[in-house]
mmCIF file of C-alpha atoms in Angstrom:
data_model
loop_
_atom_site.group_PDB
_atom_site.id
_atom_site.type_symbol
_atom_site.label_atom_id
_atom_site.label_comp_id
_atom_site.label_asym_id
_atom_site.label_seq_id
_atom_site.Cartn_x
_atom_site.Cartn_y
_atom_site.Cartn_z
ATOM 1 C CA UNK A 1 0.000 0.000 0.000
ATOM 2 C CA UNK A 2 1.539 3.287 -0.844
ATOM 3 C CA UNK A 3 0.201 4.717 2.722
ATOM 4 C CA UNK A 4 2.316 4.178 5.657
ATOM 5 C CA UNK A 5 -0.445 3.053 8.090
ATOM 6 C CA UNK A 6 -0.101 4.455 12.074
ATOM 7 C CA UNK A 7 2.754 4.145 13.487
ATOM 8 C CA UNK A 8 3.752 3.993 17.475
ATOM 9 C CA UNK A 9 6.524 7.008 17.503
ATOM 10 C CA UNK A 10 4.380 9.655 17.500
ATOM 11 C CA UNK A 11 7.518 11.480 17.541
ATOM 12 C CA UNK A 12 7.819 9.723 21.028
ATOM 13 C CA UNK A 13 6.368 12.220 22.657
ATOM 14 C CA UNK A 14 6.955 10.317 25.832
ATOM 15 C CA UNK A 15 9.312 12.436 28.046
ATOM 16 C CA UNK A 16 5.842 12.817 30.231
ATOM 17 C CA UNK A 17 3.292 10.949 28.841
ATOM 18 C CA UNK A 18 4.317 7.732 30.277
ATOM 19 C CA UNK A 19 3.817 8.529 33.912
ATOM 20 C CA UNK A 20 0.019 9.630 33.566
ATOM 21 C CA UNK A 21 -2.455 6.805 33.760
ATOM 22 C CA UNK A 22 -3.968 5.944 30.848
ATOM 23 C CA UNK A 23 -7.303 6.792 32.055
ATOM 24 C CA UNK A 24 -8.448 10.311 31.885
ATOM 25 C CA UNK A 25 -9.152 11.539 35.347
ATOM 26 C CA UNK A 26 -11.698 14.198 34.381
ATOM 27 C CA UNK A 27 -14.093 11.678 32.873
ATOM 28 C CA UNK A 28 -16.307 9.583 35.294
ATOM 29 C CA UNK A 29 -14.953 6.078 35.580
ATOM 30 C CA UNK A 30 -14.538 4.669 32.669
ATOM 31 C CA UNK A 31 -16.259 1.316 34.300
ATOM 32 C CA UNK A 32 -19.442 2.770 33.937
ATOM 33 C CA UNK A 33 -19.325 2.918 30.481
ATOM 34 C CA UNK A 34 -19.454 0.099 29.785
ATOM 35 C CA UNK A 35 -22.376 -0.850 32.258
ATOM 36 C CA UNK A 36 -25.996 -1.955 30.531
ATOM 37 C CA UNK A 37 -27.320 -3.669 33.447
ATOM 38 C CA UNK A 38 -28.294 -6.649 32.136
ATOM 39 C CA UNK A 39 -30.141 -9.894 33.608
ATOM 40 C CA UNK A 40 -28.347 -11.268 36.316
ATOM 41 C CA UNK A 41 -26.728 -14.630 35.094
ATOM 42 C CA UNK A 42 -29.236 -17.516 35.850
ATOM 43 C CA UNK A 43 -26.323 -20.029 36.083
ATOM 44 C CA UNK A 44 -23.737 -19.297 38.258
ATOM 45 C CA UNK A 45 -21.195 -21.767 37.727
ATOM 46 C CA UNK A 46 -17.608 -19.466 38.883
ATOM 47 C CA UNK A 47 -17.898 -17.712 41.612
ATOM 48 C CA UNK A 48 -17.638 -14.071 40.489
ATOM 49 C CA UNK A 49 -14.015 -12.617 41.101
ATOM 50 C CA UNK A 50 -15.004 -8.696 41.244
ATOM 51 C CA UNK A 51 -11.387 -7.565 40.531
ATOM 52 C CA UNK A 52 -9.523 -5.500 43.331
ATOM 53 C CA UNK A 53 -9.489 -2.066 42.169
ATOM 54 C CA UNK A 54 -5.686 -1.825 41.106
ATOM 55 C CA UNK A 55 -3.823 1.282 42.576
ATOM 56 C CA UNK A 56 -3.728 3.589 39.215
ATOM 57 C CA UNK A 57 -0.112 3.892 39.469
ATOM 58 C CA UNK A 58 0.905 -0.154 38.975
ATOM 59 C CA UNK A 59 -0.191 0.561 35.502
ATOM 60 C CA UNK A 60 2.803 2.693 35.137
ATOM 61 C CA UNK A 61 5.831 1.767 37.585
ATOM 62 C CA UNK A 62 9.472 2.659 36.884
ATOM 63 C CA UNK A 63 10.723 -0.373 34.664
ATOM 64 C CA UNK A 64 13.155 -1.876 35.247
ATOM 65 C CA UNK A 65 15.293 -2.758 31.702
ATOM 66 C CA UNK A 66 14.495 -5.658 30.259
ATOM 67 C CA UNK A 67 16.433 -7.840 28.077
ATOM 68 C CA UNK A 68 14.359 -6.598 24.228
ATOM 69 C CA UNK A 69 15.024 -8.645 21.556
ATOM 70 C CA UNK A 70 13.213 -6.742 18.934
ATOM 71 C CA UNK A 71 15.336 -3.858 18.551
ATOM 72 C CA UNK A 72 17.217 -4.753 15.598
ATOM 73 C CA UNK A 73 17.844 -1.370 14.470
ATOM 74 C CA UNK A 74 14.989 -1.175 12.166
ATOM 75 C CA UNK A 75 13.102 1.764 13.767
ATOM 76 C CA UNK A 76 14.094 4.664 11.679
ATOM 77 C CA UNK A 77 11.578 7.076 13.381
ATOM 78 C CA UNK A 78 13.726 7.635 16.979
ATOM 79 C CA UNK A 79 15.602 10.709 17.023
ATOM 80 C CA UNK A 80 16.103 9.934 20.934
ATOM 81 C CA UNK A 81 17.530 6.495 22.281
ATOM 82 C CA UNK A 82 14.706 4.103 22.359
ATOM 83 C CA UNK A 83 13.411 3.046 26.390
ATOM 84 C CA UNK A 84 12.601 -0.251 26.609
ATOM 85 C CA UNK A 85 8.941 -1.152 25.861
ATOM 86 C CA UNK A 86 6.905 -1.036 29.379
ATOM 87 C CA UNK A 87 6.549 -5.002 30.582
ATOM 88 C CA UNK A 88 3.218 -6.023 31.667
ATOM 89 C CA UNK A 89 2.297 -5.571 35.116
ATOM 90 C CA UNK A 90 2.411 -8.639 37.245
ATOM 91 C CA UNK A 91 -0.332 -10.834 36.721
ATOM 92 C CA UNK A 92 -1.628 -13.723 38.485
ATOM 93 C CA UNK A 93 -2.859 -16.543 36.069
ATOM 94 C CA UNK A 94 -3.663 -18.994 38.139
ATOM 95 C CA UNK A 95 -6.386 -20.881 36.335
ATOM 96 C CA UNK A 96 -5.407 -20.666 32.333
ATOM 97 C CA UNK A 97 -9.222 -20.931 31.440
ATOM 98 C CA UNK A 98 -10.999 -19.135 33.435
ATOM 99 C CA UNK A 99 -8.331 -16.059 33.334
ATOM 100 C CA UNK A 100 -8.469 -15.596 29.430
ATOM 101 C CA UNK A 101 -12.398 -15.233 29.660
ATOM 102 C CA UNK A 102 -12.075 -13.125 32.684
ATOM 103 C CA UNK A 103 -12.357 -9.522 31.939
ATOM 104 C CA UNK A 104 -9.072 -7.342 32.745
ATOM 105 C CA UNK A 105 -9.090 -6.104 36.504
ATOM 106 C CA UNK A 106 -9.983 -2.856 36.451
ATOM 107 C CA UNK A 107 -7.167 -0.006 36.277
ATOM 108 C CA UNK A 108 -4.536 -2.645 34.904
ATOM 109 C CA UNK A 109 -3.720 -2.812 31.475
ATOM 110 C CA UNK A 110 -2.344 -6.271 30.506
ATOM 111 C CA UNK A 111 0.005 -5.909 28.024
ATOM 112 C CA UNK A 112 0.617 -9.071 25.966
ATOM 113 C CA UNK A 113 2.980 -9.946 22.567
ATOM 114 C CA UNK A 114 1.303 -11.587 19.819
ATOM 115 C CA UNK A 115 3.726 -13.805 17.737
ATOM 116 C CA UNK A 116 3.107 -15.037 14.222
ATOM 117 C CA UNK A 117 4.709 -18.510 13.054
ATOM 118 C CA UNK A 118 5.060 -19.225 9.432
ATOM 119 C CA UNK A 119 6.836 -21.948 9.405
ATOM 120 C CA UNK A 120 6.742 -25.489 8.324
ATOM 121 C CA UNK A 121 4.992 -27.014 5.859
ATOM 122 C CA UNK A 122 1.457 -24.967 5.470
ATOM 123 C CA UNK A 123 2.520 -22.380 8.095
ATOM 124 C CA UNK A 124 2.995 -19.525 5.289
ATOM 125 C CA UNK A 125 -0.763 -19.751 4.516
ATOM 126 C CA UNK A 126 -1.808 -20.292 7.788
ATOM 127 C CA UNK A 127 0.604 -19.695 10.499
ATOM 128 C CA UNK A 128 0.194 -20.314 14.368
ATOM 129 C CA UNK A 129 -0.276 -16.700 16.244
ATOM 130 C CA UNK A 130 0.840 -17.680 20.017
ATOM 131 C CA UNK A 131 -0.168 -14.678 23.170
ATOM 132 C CA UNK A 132 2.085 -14.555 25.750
ATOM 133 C CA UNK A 133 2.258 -12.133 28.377
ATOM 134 C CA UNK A 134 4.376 -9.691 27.926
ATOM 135 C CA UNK A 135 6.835 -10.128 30.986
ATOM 136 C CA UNK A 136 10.066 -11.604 31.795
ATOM 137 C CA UNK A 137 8.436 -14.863 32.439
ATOM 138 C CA UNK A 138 6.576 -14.859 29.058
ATOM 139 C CA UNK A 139 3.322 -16.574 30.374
ATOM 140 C CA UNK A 140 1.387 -18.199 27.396
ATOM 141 C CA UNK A 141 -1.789 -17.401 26.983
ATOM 142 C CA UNK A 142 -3.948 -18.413 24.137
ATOM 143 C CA UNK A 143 -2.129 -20.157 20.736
ATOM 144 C CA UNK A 144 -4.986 -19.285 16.944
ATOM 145 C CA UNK A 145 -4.450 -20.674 13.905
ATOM 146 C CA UNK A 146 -7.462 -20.802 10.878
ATOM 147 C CA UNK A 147 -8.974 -24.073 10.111
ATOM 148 C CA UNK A 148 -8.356 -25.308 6.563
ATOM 149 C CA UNK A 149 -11.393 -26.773 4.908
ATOM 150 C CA UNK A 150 -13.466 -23.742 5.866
ATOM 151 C CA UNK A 151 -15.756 -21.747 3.621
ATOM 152 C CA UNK A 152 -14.953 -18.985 5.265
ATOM 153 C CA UNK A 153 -12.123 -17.877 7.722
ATOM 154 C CA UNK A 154 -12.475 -19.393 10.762
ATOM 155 C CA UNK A 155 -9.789 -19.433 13.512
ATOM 156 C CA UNK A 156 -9.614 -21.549 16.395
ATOM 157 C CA UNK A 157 -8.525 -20.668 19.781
ATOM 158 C CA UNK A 158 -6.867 -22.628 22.019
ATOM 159 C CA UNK A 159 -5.436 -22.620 25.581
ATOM 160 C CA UNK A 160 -2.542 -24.948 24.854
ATOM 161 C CA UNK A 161 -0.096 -24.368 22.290
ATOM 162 C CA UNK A 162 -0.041 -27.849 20.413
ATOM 163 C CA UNK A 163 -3.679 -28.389 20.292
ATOM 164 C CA UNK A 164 -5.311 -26.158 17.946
ATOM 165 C CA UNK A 165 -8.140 -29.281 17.113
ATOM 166 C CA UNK A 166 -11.929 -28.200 17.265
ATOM 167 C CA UNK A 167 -12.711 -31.311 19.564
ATOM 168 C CA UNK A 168 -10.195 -31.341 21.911
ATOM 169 C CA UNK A 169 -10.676 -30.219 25.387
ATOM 170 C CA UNK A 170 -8.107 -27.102 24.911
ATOM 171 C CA UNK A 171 -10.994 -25.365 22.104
ATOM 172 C CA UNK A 172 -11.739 -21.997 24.139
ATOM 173 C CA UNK A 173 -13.062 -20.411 21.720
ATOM 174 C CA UNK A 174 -13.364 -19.210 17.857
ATOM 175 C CA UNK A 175 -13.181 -16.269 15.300
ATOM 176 C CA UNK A 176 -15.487 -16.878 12.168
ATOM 177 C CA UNK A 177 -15.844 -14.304 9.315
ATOM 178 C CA UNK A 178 -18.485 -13.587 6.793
ATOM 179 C CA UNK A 179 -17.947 -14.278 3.317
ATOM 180 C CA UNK A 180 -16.449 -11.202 2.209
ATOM 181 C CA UNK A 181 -14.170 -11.355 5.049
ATOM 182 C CA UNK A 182 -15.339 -7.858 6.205
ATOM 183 C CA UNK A 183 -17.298 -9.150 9.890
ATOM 184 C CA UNK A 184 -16.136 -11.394 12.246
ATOM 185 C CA UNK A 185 -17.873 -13.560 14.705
ATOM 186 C CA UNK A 186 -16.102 -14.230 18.409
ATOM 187 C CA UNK A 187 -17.457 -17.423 20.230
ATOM 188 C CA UNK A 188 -16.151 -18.707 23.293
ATOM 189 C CA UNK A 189 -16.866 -23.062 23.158
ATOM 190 C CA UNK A 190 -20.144 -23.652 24.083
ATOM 191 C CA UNK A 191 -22.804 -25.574 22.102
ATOM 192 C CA UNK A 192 -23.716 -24.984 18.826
ATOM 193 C CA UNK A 193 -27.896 -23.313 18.752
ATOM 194 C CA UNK A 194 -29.057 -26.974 17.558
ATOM 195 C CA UNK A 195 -27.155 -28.861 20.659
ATOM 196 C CA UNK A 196 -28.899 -26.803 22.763
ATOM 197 C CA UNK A 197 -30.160 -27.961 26.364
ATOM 198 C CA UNK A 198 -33.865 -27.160 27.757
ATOM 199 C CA UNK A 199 -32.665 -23.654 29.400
ATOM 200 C CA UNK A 200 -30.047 -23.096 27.009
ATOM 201 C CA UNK A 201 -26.925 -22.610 29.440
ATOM 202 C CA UNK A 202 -24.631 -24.756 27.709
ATOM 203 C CA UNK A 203 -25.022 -22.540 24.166
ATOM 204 C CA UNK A 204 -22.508 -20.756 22.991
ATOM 205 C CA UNK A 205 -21.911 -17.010 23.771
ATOM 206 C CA UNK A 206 -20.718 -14.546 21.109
ATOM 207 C CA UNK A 207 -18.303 -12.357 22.859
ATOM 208 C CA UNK A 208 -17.267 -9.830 20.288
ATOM 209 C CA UNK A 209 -17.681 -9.030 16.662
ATOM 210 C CA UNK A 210 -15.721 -6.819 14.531
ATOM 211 C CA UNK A 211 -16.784 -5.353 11.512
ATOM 212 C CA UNK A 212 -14.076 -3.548 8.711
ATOM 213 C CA UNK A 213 -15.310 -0.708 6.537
ATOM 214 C CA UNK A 214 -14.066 0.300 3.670
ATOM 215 C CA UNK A 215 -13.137 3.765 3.131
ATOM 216 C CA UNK A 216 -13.259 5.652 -0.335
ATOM 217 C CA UNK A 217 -9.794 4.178 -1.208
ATOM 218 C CA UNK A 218 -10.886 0.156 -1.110
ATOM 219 C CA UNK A 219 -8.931 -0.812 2.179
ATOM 220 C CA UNK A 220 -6.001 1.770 1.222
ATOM 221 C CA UNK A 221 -5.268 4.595 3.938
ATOM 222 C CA UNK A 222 -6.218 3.897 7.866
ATOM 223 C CA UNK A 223 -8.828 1.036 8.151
ATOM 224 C CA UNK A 224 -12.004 1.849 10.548
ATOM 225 C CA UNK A 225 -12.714 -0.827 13.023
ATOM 226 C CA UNK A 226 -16.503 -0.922 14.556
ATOM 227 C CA UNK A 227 -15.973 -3.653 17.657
ATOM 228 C CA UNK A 228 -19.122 -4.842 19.362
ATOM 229 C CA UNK A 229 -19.133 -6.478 22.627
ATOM 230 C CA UNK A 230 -21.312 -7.325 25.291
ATOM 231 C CA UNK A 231 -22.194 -5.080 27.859
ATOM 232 C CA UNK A 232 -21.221 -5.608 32.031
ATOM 233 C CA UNK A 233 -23.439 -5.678 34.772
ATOM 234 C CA UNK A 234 -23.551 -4.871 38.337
ATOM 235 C CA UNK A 235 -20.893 -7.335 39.301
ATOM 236 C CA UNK A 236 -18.746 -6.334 36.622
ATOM 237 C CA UNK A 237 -19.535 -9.223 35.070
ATOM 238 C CA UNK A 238 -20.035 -9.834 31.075
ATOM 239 C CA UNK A 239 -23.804 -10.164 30.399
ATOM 240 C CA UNK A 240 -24.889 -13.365 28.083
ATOM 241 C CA UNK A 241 -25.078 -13.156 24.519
ATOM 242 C CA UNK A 242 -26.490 -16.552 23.348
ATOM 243 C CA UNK A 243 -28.160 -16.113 20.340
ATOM 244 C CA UNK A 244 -30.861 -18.609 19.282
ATOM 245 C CA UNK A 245 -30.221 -18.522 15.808
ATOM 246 C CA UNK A 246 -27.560 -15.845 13.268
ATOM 247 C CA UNK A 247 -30.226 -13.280 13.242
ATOM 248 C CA UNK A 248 -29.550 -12.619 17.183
ATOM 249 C CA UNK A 249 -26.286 -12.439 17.184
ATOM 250 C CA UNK A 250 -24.148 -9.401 18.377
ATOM 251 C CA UNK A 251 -23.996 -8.135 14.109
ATOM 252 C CA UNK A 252 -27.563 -8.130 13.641
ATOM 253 C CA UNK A 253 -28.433 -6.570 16.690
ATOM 254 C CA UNK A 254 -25.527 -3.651 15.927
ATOM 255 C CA UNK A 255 -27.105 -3.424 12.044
ATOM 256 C CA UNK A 256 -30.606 -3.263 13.290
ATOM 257 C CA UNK A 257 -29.518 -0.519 15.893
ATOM 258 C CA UNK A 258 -30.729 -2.955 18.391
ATOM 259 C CA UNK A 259 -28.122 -1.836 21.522
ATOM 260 C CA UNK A 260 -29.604 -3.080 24.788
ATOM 261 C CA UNK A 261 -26.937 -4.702 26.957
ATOM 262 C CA UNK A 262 -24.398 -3.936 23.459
ATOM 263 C CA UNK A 263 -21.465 -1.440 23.562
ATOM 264 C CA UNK A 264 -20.027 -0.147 20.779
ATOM 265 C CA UNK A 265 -16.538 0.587 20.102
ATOM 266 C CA UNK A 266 -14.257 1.997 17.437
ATOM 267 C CA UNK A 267 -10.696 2.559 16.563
ATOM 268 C CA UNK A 268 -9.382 5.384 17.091
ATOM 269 C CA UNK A 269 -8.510 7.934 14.482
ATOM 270 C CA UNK A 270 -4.953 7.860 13.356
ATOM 271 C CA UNK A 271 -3.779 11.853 12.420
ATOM 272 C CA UNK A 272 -2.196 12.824 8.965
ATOM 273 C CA UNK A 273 1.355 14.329 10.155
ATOM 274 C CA UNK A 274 2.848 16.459 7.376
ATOM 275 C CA UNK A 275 6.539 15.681 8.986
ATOM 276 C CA UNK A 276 6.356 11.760 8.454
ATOM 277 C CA UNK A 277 4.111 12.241 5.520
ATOM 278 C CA UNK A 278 1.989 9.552 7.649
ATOM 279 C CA UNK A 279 -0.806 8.510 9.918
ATOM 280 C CA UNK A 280 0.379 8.594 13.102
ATOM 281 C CA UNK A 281 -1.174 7.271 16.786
ATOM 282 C CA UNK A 282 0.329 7.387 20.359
ATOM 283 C CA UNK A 283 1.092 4.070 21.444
ATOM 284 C CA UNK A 284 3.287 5.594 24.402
ATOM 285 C CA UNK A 285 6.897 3.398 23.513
ATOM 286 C CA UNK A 286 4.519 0.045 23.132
ATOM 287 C CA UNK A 287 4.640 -0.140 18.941
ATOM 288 C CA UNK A 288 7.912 1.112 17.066
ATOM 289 C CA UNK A 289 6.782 -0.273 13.350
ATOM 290 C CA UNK A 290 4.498 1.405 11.038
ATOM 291 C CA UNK A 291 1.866 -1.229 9.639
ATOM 292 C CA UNK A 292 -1.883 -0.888 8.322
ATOM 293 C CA UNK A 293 -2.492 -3.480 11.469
ATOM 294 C CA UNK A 294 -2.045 -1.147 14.381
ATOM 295 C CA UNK A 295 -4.745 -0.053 15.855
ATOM 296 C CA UNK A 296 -6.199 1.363 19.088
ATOM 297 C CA UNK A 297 -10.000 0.581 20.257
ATOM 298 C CA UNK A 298 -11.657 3.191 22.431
ATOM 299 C CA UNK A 299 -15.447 4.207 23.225
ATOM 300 C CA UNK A 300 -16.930 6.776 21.937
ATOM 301 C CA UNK A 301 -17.451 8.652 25.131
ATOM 302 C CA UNK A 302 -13.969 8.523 26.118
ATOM 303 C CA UNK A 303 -11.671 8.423 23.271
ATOM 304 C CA UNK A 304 -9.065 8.543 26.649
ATOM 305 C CA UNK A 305 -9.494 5.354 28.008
ATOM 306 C CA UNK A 306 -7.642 2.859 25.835
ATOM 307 C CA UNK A 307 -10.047 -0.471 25.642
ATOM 308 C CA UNK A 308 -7.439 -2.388 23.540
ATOM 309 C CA UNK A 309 -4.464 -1.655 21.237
ATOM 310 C CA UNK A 310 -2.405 -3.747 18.738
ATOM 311 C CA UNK A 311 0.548 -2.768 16.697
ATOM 312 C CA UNK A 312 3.393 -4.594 15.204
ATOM 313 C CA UNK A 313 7.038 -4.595 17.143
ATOM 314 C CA UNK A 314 9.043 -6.871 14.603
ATOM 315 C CA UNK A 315 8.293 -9.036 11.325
ATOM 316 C CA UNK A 316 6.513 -11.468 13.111
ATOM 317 C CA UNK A 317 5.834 -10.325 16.873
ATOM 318 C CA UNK A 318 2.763 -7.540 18.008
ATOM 319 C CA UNK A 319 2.096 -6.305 21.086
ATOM 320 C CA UNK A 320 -1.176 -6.517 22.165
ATOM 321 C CA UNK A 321 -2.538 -4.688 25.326
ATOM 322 C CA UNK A 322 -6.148 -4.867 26.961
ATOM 323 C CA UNK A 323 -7.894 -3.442 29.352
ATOM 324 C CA UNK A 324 -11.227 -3.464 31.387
ATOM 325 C CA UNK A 325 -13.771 -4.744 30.241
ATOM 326 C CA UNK A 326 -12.288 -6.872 28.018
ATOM 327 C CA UNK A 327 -11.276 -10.185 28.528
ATOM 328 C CA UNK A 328 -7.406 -11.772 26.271
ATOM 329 C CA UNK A 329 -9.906 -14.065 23.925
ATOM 330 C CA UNK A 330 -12.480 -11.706 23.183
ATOM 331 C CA UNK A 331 -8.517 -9.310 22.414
ATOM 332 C CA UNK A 332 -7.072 -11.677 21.266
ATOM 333 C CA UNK A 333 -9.579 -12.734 18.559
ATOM 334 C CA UNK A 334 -9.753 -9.430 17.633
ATOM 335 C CA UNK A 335 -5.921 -9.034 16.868
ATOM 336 C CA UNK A 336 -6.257 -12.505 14.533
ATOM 337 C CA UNK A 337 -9.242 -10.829 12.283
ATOM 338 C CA UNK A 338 -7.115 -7.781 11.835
ATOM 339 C CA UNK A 339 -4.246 -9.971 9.834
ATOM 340 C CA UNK A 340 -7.210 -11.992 7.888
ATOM 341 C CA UNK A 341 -6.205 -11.791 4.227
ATOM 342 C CA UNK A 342 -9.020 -10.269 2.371
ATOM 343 C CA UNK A 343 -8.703 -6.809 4.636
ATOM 344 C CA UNK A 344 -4.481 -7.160 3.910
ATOM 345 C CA UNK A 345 -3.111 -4.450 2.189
ATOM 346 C CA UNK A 346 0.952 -4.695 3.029
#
């Protein structure tokens, strides 16, 4: 694509930036946006974790170095000496499944890497993406890869690295996309509408959908990202979105302007800046290449409060860091339908 897409040095203004929280203090809390009320879950089967509200300076605590592998002189945009990219903050997965469908505690931001394999023998068409935390320990999160003999793309998403199989016990959830590849689908791995039990609990819930338009130029210039998700209630918790059949699900309900218990998000707005000759975003030190795939998700009433942002680091390696309310599948699936070929223009 002749347009250089956002990039994460914008000019690095950072000198300051990095100690404020990334919340906006002036707003009201940005929890409460994202509150719809909703009916209280009928089947309680975890017992609901309401986060500890995190002091709002871990978010941002003097780093300490780390050992960065990704530096390899490529960024050609820092006048000043590079600091290293913030680590996560520390983050206690205890239970693998549970924590990647657990929304992000409130006032932490859990910053993740996103790797990209292409290798072996059918990798270059559809490679493994791995999530790892992004810490000195390098926690792994969720491993997505897209199924094969599907219509149309479908990734699976799996809590252990070397089972990406849509029976196995590791299936946590999926991405599926329309046919033009322009709306995605998030599931987590419950039943299928037609496997349904009598009350329904054990159906599926969509937990996001994403949907690409394109702007006058085709897919050329910065892409606009509408993300749909379920709203929280009281507890903090995500309400259910089981749909009974595709003309409930989270898309139709967006399209028919059909919002109850819905949020919508969108990416941010990435500024022309004459200097660069670019469109430029403020990752704050997190993203250091340019790439049509980076991307920051906000809400509309607080274009402050960062809900998610993605942007690529190296060839093959993302960051990829979340915050409340969402939860690393409903992120992470999100990240895997912004490298889905059709929408590719590098």
């Amino acid at each position: 694509c002749p347009l250089p897409a956002a990039t994460g040095s914008d000019e690095e203004d950072d000198s300051d930036s990095s100690t404020k929280p990334i919340r906006s203090e002036k707003k009201k809390n940005p929890v409460s946006l994202f509150q719809t009320g909703g009916d209280p879950p009928k089947e309680k089967k975890t017992k609901k974790k309401a986060p500890p509200k995190a002091a709002e300076s871990e978010e941002e605590t003097p780093e300490t170095p780390q050992k960065n592998s990704n530096k390899k002189g490529k960024g050609k945009k820092s006048k000043k000496p590079k600091e290293e990219r913030p680590p996560s903050p520390i983050i206690e997965v205890d239970n693998l499944e549970e924590f990647v469908l657990r929304p992000a505690p409130q006032g932490v931001t859990v910053k993740c890497r996103v790797t990209r394999d292409k290798k072996g023998m059918d990798r270059g068409l559809y490679p493994t993406y791995y999530l790892h935390l992004d810490n000195d320990k390098k926690v792994f999160l969720l491993a997505g890869r897209k199924r094969k003999k599907s219509k149309t793309s479908n990734y699976l998403i799996s809590i252990d690295p070397t089972d990406l199989s849509r029976g196995g016990e590791n299936f946590i959830g999926k991405l599926r996309s329309n046919l033009m590849g322009t709306k995605f689908t998030v599931f987590d791995n419950g039943a299928n509408p037609d496997r349904a039990n009598a009350d329904w609990s054990n159906v599926r819930q969509e937990l996001s959908a994403v949907v690409y338009e394109t702007n006058v130029l085709g897919f050329k210039g910065p892409r606009r990202m509408t993300v749909i998700i379920p709203g929280m209630n009281a507890d903090n918790e995500r309400v259910p979105i089981r749909p009974r059949n595709d003309n409930d699900g989270l898309l139709m309900r967006w399209q028919n302007k059909n919002m109850d218990n819905v949020i919508e998000l969108h990416n941010k707005a990435p500024v022309w800046n004459d200097e660069t000759q670019s469109y430029v975003l403020n990752f704050h030190g997190r993203v250091t290449h340019a790439s049509v795939k980076n991307f920051q998700i906000v809400h509309g009433s607080d274009p402050d409060y960062i809900v998610m942002q993605f942007g690529r680091v190296a060839d093959d390696a993302f960051t990829m860091d979340y915050n409340y309310p969402l939860c690393a599948v409903q992120a992470f699936a999100i990240a895997l339908s912004s490298f889905d070929g059709k929408l590719a223009c590098e």
